[in-house]
Every structure is written in structure tokens, then in C-alpha cells.
PDB file of C-alpha atoms and ligand atoms in Angstrom:
ATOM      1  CA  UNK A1434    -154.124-101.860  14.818  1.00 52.00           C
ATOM      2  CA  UNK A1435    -152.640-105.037  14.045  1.00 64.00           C
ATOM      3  CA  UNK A1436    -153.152-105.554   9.903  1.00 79.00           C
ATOM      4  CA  UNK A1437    -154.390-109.384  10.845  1.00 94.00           C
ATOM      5  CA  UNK A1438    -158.401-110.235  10.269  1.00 97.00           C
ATOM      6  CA  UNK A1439    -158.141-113.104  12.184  1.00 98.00           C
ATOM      7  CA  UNK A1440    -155.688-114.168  14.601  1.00 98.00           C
ATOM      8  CA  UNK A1441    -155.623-117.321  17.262  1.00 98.00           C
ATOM      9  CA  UNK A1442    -152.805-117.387  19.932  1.00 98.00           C
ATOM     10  CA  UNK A1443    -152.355-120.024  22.219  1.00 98.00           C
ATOM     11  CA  UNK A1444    -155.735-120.760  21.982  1.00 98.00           C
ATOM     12  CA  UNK A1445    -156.543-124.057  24.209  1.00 98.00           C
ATOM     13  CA  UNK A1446    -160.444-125.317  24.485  1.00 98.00           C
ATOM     14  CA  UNK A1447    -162.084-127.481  26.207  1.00 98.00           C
ATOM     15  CA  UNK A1448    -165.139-129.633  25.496  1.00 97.00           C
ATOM     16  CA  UNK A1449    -166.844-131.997  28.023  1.00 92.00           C
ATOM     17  CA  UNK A1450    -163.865-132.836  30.181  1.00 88.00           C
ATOM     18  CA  UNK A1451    -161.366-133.252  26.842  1.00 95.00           C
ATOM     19  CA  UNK A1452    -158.927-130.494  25.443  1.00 96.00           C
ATOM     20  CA  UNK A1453    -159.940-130.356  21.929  1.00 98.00           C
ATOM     21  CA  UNK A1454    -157.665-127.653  21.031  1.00 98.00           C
ATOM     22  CA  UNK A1455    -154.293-127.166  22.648  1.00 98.00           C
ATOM     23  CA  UNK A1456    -151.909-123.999  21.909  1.00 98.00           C
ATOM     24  CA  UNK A1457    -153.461-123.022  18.544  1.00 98.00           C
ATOM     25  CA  UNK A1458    -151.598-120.010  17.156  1.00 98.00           C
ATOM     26  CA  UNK A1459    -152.148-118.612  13.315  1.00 97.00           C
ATOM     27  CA  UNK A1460    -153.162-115.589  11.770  1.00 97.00           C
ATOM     28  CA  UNK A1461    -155.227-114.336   8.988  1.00 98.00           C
ATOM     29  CA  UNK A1462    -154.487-111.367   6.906  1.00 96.00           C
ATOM     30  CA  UNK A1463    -157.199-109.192   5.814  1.00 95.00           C
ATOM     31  CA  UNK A1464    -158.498-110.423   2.250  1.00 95.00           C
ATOM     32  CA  UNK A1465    -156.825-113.900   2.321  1.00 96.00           C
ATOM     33  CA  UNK A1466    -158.420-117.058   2.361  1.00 97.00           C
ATOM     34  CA  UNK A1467    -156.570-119.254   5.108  1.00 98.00           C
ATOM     35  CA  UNK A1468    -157.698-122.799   5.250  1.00 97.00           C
ATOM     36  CA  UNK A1469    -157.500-125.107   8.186  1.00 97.00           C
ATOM     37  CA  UNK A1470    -157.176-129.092   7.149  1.00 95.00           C
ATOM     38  CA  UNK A1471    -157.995-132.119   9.499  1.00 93.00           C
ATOM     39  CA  UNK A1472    -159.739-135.741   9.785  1.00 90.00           C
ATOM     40  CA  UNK A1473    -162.970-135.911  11.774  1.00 91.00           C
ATOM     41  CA  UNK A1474    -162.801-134.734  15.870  1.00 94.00           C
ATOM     42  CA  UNK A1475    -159.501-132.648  14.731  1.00 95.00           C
ATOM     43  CA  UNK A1476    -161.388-129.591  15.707  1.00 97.00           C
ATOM     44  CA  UNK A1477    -162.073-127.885  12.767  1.00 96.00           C
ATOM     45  CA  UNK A1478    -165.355-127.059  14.306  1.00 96.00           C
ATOM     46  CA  UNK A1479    -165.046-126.296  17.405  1.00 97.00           C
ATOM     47  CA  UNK A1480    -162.066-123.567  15.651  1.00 98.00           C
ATOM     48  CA  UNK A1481    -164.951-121.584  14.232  1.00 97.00           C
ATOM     49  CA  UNK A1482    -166.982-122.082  17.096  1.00 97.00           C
ATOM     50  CA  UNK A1483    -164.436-120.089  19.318  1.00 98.00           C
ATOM     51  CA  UNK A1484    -164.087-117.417  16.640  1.00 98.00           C
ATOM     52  CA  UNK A1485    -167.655-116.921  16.818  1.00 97.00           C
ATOM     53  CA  UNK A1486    -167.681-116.238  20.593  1.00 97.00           C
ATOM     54  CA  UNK A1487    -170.086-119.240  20.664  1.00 96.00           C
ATOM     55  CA  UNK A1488    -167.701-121.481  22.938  1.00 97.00           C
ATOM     56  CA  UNK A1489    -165.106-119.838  25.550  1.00 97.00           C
ATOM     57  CA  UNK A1490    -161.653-121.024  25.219  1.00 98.00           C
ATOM     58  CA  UNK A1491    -159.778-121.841  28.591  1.00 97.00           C
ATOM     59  CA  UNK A1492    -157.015-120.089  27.770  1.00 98.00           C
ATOM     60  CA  UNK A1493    -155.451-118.050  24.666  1.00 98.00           C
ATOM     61  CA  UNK A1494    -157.209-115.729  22.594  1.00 97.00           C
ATOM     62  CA  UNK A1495    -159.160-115.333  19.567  1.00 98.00           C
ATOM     63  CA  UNK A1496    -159.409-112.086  17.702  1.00 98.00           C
ATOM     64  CA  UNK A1497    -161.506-110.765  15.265  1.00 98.00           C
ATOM     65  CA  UNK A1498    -160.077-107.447  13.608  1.00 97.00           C
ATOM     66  CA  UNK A1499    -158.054-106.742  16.137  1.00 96.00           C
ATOM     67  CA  UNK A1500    -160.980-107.252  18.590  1.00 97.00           C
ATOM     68  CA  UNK A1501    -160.832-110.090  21.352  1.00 97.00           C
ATOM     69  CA  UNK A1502    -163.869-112.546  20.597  1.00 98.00           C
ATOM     70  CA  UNK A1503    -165.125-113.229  24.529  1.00 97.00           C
ATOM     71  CA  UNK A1504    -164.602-109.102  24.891  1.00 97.00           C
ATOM     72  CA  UNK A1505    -167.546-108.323  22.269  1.00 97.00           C
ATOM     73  CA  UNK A1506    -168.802-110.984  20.839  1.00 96.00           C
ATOM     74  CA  UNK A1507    -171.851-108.837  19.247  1.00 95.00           C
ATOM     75  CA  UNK A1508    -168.718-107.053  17.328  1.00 96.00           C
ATOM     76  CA  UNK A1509    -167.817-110.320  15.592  1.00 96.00           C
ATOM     77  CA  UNK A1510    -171.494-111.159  14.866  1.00 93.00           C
ATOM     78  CA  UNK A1511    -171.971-108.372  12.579  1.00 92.00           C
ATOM     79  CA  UNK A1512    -168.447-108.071  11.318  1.00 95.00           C
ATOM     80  CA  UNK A1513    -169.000-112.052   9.839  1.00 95.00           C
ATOM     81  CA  UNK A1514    -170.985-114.448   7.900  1.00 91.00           C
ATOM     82  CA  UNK A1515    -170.635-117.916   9.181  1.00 92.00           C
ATOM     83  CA  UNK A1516    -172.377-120.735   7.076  1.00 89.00           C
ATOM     84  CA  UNK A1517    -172.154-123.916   9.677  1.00 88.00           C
ATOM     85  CA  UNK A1518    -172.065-127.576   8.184  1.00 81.00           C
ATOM     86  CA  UNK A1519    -175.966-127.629   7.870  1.00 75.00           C
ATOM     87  CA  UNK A1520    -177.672-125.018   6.037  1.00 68.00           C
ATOM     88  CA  UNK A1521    -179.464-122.567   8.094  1.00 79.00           C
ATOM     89  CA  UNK A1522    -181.730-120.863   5.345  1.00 92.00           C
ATOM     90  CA  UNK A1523    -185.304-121.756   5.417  1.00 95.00           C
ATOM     91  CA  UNK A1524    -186.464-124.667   2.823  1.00 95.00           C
ATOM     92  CA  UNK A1525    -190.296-123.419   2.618  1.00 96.00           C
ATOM     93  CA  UNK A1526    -188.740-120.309   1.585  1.00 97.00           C
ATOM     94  CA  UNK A1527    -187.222-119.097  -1.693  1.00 97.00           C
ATOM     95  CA  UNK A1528    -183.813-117.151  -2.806  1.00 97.00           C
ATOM     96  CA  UNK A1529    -185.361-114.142  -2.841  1.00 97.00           C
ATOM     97  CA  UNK A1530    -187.521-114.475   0.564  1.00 96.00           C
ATOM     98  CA  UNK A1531    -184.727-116.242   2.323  1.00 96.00           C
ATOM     99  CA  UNK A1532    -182.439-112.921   1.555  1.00 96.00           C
ATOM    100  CA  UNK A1533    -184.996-110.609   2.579  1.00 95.00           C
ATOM    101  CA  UNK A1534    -185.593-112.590   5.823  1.00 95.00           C
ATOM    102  CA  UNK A1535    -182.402-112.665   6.783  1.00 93.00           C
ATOM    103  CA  UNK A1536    -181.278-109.073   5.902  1.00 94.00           C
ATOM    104  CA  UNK A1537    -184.396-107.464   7.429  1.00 93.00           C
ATOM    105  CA  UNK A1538    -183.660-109.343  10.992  1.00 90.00           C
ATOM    106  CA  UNK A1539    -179.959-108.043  10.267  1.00 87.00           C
ATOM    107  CA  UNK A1540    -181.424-104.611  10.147  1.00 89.00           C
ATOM    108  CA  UNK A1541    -180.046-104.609   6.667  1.00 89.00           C
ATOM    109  CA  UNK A1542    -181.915-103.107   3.855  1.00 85.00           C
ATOM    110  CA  UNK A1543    -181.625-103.915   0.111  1.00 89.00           C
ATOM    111  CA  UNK A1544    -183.544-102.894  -2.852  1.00 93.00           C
ATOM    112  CA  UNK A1545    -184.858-106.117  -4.799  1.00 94.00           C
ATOM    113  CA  UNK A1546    -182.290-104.721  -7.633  1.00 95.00           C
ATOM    114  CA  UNK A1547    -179.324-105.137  -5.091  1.00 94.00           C
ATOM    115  CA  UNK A1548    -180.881-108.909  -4.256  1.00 95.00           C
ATOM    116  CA  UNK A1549    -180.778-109.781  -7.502  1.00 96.00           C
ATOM    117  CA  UNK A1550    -177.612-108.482  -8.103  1.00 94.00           C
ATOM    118  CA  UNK A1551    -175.924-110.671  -5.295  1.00 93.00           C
ATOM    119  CA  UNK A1552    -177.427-113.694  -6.831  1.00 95.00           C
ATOM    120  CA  UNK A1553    -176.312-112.980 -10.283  1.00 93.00           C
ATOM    121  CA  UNK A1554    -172.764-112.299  -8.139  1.00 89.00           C
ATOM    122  CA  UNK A1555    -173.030-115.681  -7.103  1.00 89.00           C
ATOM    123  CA  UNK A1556    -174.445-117.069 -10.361  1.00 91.00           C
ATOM    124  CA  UNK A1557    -177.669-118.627  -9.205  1.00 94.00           C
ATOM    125  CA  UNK A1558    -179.708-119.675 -11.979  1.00 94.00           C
ATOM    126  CA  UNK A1559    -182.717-116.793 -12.514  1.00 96.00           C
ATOM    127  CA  UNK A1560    -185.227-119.517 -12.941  1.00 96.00           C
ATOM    128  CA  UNK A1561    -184.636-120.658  -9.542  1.00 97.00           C
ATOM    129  CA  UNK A1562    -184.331-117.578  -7.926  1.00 97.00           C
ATOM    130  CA  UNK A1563    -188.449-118.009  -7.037  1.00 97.00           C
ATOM    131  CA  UNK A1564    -188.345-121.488  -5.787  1.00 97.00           C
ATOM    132  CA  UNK A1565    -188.515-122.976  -2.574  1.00 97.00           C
ATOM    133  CA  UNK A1566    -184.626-123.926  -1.047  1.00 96.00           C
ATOM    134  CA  UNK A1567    -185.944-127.329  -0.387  1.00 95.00           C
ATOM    135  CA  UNK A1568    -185.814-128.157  -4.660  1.00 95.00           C
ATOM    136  CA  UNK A1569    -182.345-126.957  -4.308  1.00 95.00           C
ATOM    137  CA  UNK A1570    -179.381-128.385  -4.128  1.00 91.00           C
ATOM    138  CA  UNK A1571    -176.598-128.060  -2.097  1.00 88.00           C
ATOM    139  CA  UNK A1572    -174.593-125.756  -3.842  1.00 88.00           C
ATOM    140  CA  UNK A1573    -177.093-123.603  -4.888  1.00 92.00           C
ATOM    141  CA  UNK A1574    -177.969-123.391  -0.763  1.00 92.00           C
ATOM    142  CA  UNK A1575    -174.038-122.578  -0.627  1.00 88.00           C
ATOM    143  CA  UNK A1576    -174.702-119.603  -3.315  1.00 91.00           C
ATOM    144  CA  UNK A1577    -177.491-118.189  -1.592  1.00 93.00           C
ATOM    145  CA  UNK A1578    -175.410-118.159   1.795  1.00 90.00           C
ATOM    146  CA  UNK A1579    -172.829-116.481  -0.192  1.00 89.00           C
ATOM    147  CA  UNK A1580    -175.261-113.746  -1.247  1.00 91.00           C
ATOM    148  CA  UNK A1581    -176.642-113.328   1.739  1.00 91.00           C
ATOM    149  CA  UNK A1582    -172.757-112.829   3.335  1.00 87.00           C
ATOM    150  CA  UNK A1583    -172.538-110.574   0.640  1.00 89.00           C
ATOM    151  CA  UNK A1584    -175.446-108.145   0.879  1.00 92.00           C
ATOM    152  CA  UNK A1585    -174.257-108.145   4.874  1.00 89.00           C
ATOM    153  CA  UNK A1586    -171.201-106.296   3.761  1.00 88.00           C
ATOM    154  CA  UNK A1587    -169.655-109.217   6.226  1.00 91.00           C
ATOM    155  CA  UNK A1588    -165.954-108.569   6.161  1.00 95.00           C
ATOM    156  CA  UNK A1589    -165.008-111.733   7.219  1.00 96.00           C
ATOM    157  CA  UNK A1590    -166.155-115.761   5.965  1.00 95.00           C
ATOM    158  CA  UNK A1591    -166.041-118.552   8.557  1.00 96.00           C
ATOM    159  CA  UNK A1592    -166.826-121.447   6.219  1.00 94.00           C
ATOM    160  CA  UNK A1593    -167.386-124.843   7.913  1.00 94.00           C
ATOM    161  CA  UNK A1594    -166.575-127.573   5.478  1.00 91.00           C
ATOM    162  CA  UNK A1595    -168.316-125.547   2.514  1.00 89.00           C
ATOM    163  CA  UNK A1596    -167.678-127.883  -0.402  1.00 88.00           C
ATOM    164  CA  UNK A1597    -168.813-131.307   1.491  1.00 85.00           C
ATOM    165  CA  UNK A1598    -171.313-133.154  -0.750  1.00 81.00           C
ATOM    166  CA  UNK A1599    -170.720-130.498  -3.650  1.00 83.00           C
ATOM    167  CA  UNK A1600    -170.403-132.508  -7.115  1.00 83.00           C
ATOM    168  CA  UNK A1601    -167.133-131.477  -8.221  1.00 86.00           C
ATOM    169  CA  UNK A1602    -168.386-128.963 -10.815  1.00 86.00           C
ATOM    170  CA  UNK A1603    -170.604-126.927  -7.971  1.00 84.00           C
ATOM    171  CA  UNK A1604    -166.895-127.273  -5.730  1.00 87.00           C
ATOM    172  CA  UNK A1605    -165.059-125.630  -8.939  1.00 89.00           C
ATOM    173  CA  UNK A1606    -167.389-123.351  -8.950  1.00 87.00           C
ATOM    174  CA  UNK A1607    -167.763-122.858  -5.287  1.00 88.00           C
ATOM    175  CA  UNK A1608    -164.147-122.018  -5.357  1.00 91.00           C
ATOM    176  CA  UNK A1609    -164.079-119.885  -7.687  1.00 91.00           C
ATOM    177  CA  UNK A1610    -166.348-117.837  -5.626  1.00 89.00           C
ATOM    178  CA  UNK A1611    -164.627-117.365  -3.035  1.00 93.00           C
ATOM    179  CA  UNK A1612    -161.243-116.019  -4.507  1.00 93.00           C
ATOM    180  CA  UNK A1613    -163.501-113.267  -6.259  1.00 91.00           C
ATOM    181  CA  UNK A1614    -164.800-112.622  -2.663  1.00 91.00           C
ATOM    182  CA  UNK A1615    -161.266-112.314  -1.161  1.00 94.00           C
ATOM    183  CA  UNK A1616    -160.080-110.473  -4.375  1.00 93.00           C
ATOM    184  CA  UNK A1617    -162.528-107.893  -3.033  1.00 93.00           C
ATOM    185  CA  UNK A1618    -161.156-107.852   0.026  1.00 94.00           C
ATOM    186  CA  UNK A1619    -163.521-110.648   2.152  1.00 96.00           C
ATOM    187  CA  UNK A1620    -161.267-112.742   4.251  1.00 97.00           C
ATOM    188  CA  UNK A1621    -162.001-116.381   4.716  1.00 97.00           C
ATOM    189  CA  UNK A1622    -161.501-118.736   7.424  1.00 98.00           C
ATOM    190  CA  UNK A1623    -162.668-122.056   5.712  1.00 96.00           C
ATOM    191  CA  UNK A1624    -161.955-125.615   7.380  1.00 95.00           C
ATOM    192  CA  UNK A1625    -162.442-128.889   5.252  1.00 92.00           C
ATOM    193  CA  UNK A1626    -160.957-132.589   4.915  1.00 86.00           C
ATOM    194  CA  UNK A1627    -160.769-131.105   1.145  1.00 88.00           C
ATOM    195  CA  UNK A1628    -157.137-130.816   0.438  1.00 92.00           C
ATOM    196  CA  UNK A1629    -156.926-130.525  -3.364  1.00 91.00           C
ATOM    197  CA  UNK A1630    -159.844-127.869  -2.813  1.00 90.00           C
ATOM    198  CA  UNK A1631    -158.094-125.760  -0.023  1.00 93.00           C
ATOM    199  CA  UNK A1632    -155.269-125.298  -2.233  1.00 94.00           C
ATOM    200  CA  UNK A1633    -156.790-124.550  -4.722  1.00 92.00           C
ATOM    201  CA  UNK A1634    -157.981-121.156  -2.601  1.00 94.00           C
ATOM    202  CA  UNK A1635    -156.072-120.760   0.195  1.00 96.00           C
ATOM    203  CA  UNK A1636    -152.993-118.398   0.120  1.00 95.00           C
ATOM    204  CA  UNK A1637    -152.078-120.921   3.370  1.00 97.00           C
ATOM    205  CA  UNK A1638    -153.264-123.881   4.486  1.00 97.00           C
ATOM    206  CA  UNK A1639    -153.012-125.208   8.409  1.00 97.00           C
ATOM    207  CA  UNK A1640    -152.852-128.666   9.496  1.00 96.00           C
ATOM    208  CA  UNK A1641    -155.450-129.528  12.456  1.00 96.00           C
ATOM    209  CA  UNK A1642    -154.434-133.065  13.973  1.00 94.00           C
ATOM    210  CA  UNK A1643    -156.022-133.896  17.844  1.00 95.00           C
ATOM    211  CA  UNK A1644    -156.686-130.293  18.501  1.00 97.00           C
ATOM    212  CA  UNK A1645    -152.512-129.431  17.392  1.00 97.00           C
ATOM    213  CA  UNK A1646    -151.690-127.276  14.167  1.00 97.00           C
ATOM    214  CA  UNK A1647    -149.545-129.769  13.366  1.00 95.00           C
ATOM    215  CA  UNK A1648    -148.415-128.144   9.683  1.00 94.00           C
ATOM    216  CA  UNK A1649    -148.613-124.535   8.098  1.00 96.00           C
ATOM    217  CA  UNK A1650    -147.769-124.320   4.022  1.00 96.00           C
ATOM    218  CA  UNK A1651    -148.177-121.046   2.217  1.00 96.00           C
ATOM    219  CA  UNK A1652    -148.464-119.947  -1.386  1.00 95.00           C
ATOM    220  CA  UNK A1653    -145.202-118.854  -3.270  1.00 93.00           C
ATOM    221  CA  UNK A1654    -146.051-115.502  -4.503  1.00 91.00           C
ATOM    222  CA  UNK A1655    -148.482-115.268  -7.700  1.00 88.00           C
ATOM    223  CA  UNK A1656    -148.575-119.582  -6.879  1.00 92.00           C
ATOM    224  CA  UNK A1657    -150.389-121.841  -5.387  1.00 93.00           C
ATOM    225  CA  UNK A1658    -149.811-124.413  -2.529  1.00 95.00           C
ATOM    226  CA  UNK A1659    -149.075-128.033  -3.946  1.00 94.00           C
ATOM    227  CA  UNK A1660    -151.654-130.018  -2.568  1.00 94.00           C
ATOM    228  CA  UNK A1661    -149.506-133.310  -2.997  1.00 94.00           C
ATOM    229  CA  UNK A1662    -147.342-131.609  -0.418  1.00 93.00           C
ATOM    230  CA  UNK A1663    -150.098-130.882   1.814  1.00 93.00           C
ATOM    231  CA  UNK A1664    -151.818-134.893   0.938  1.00 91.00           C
ATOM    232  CA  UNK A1665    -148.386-136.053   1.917  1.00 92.00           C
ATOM    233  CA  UNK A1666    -148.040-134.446   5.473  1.00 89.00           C
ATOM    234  CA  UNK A1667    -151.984-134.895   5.828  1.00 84.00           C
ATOM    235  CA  UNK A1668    -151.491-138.879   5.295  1.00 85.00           C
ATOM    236  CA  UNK A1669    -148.287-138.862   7.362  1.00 84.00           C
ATOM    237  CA  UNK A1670    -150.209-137.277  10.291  1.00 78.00           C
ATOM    238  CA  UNK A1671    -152.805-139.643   9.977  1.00 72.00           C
ATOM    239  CA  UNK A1672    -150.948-142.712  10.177  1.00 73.00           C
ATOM    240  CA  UNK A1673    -149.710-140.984  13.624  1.00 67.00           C
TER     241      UNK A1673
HETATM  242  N1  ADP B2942    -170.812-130.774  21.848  1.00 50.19           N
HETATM  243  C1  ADP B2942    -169.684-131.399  22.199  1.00 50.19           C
HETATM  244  N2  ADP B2942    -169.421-131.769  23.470  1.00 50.19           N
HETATM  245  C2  ADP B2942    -168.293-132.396  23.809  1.00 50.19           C
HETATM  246  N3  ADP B2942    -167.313-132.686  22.935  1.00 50.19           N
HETATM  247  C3  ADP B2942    -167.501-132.347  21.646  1.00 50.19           C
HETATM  248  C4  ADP B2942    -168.691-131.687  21.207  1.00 50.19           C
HETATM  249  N4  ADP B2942    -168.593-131.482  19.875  1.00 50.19           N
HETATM  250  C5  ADP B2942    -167.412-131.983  19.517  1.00 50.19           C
HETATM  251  N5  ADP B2942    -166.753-132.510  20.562  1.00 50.19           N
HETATM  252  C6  ADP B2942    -165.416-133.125  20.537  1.00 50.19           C
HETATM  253  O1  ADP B2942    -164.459-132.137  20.226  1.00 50.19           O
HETATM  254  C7  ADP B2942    -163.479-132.666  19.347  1.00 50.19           C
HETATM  255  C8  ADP B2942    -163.385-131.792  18.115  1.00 50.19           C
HETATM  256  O2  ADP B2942    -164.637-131.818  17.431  1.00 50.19           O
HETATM  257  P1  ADP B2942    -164.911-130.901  16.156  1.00 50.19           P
HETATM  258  O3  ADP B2942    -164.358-129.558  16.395  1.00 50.19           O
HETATM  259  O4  ADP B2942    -166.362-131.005  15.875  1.00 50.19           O
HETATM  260  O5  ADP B2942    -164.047-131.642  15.028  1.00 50.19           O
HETATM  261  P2  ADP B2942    -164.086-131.512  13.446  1.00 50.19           P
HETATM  262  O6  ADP B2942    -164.975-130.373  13.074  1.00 50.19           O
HETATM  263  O7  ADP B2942    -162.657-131.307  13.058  1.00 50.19           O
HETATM  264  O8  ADP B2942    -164.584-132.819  12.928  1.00 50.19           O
HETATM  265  C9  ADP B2942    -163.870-134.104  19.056  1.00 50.19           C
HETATM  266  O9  ADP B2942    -163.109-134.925  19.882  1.00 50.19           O
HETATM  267  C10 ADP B2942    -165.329-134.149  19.422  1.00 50.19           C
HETATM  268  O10 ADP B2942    -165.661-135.429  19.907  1.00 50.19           O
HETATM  269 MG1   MG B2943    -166.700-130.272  11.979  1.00 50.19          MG
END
């Protein structure tokens, strides 16, 4: 089996009557973070989308451990946690009954201790931890989708712009959270208009422009990507 998590090839969609993405190809390894940069309508979205078997492309293929996404898409459902642009935990509810919620419908089961121990993971306040989501704010939402991907056990992270409308402490910290989770192994297929905040994570860093990858820059070893490199070739593609 192929080492890659993740893999697009050739991967064309359509949306309406519009390609939106046209000959995608890139791979993820298992426990790297890849991130996938673009303006709005560059198809980010509709990238995660495929990957979780929700739309079918026209042609190409998406893959999911080594799995083809339209073959089983029930196989990619349980291998990954997917936390879309809105928040899908419940407001009325808090931390601790969101989590239990969503890992009982999962057919997951978790002692209270291993609850609380994904939400100290993800550092969520313990006061908190008993209040509602709606007194929240975003990135302590993020966290608790974190812990919830965590108690899943989900292999693999499709984040869709994670850190949008994070105050730039909660995107630090944010961050910081998910190179522990790939240190452990998670991979993570994140796309954001972010740049400085993709590189800051991402071991590589794709360049969505009109549905094209239009760029690719990856991490020396033991470095990081220079996002002024990647805010170059983003504003250069822009101006296209
Ligand atoms: N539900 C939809 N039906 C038809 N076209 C759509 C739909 N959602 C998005 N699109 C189009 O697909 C393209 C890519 O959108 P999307 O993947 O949401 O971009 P991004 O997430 O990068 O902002 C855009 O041109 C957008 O107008
Ligand atoms: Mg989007």
C-alpha cells in the first residue's frame, strides 16, 4: 500500500455547469500537515468536499489511505474528522455533552476521564468545560472539534479554513495544536487564505488559483516554508 494518506490525481470537478477543479494532482504523507492556499471560489472547498465523498468528481481520483473516495465513502467517514467553515457542534450544549453526543452517535465510547483528558489535550479552559458552546468563542469551538477528532482516533484532519476569525493568539495557539496532532501521527489536509499561518504548519503548502494548483513549496528539512515566498507567488497569481 502506497505510504500516502491522502492523494488527488487528476482530479477535475464540476459544479453547476462550471469546472471548479481541473487536473488537481498532490499527495499527502501520513502524519504531515499539507496545506492548500487560494482567494475566494479557488476551490478550497469544494477540495475537501471531494475527499469526503460528499461531491463526485468527473474525472480523476481521490484517495483516502490508499482507498478510492467514490469506492467507500463510509471508509473515509470513519477514518476522518472534518470540521467545515461553520461549526457543527451544538450551542445549547456544553464541552462535555457536545463530546458525548457526538462520540455516542459515532459508536465511540469514552470514560468522562478520557473526555476530560482530550480537552486538557486541547487546552480548553476547565471552567468552561460545563458551559453552553454558544458563550464560546470561536476558538474554543475549534478546540472542542479538535477533541472530539481526537477521542475518534480519526487518522486523518480535513480542516476548512480553521483559523478564520481566530484572534491571532487563539491562531498561535490553534497552530500549535495541530503540529502536536501530526507529531502523533494525525495527518492534516487544511485549506485557508492564511499564508503566514500555513507555513507556519505545513511541511508543504499548494497553491489553489481557478480550480489549478498553480504552486507547490515544501519545507527544507528540520525548516519551515518562507511564507514571503509563498505571499509573493500568492500575490503574483492574483494579479493574474
Ligand atoms: N453549491 C454550489 N453550486 C455551484 N457552484 C458552486 C457551489 N459552491 C461553490 N461553487 C463554485 O465553485 C467554485 C469553488 O468554490 P469553493 O470550493 O467553495 O471555493 P473556496 O472554498 O476556495 O472559496 C466557485 O466558483 C464557486 O462559485
Ligand atoms: Mg471555502
Amino acid at each position: 500500500m502506497s505510504s500516502m494518506a491522502i492523494e488527488a490525481t487528476d482530479l477535475c470537478v464540476e459544479r453547476g455547469q462550471a469546472r471548479v477543479l481541473s487536473d488537481v494532482t498532490f499527495s499527502v504523507a501520513k502524519g504531515d500537515v499539507f496545506a492548500l492556499l487560494g482567494g475566494n471560489g479557488a476551490g478550497k472547498s469544494t477540495t475537501l468536499l471531494t475527499f469526503l465523498g460528499f461531491l463526485a468528481p468527473a474525472s480523476g481520483e481521490a484517495k483516502v489511505l490508499g482507498q478510492d473516495v467514490q469506492a467507500d465513502k463510509k471508509f473515509v467517514h470513519q477514518q476522518s474528522a472534518y470540521l467545515p467553515e461553520a461549526a457543527n457542534l451544538y450551542p445549547h450544549l456544553t464541552a462535555r455533552e457536545n463530546l458525548d453526543y457526538f462520540l455516542a452517535l459515532a459508536g465511540v465510547s469514552q470514560t468522562p476521564e478520557d473526555i476530560e483528558a482530550a480537552l486538557d489535550h486541547v487546552s480548553l479552559r476547565e471552567d468552561a468545560r460545563g458551559q453552553r458552546l454558544e458563550t464560546y468563542s470561536k476558538g474554543m469551538r475549534q478546540k472542542v472539534a479538535i477533541a472530539l477528532a481526537i477521542l475518534r482516533k480519526a487518522p486523518i484532519l480535513f480542516l476548512d479554513e480553521p483559523t478564520s476569525g481566530l484572534d491571532p493568539v487563539a491562531i498561535d495557539e490553534f497552530n500549535a495544536l495541530i503540529s502536536k496532532l501530526a507529531e502523533s501521527g494525525t495527518t492534516v489536509l487544511m485549506v485557508t487564505h492564511d499564508v503566514y499561518g500555513a507555513c507556519q504548519v505545513a511541511r508543504r503548502v499548494g497553491l489553489l488559483r481557478r480550480g489549478q494548483l498553480v504552486g507547490l513549496f515544501e519545507a527544507p528539512e528540520g525548516g519551515r516554508i518562507s511564507p514571503d515566498e509563498v505571499h509573493q507567488a500568492f500575490a503574483k497569481e492574483h494579479q493574474q
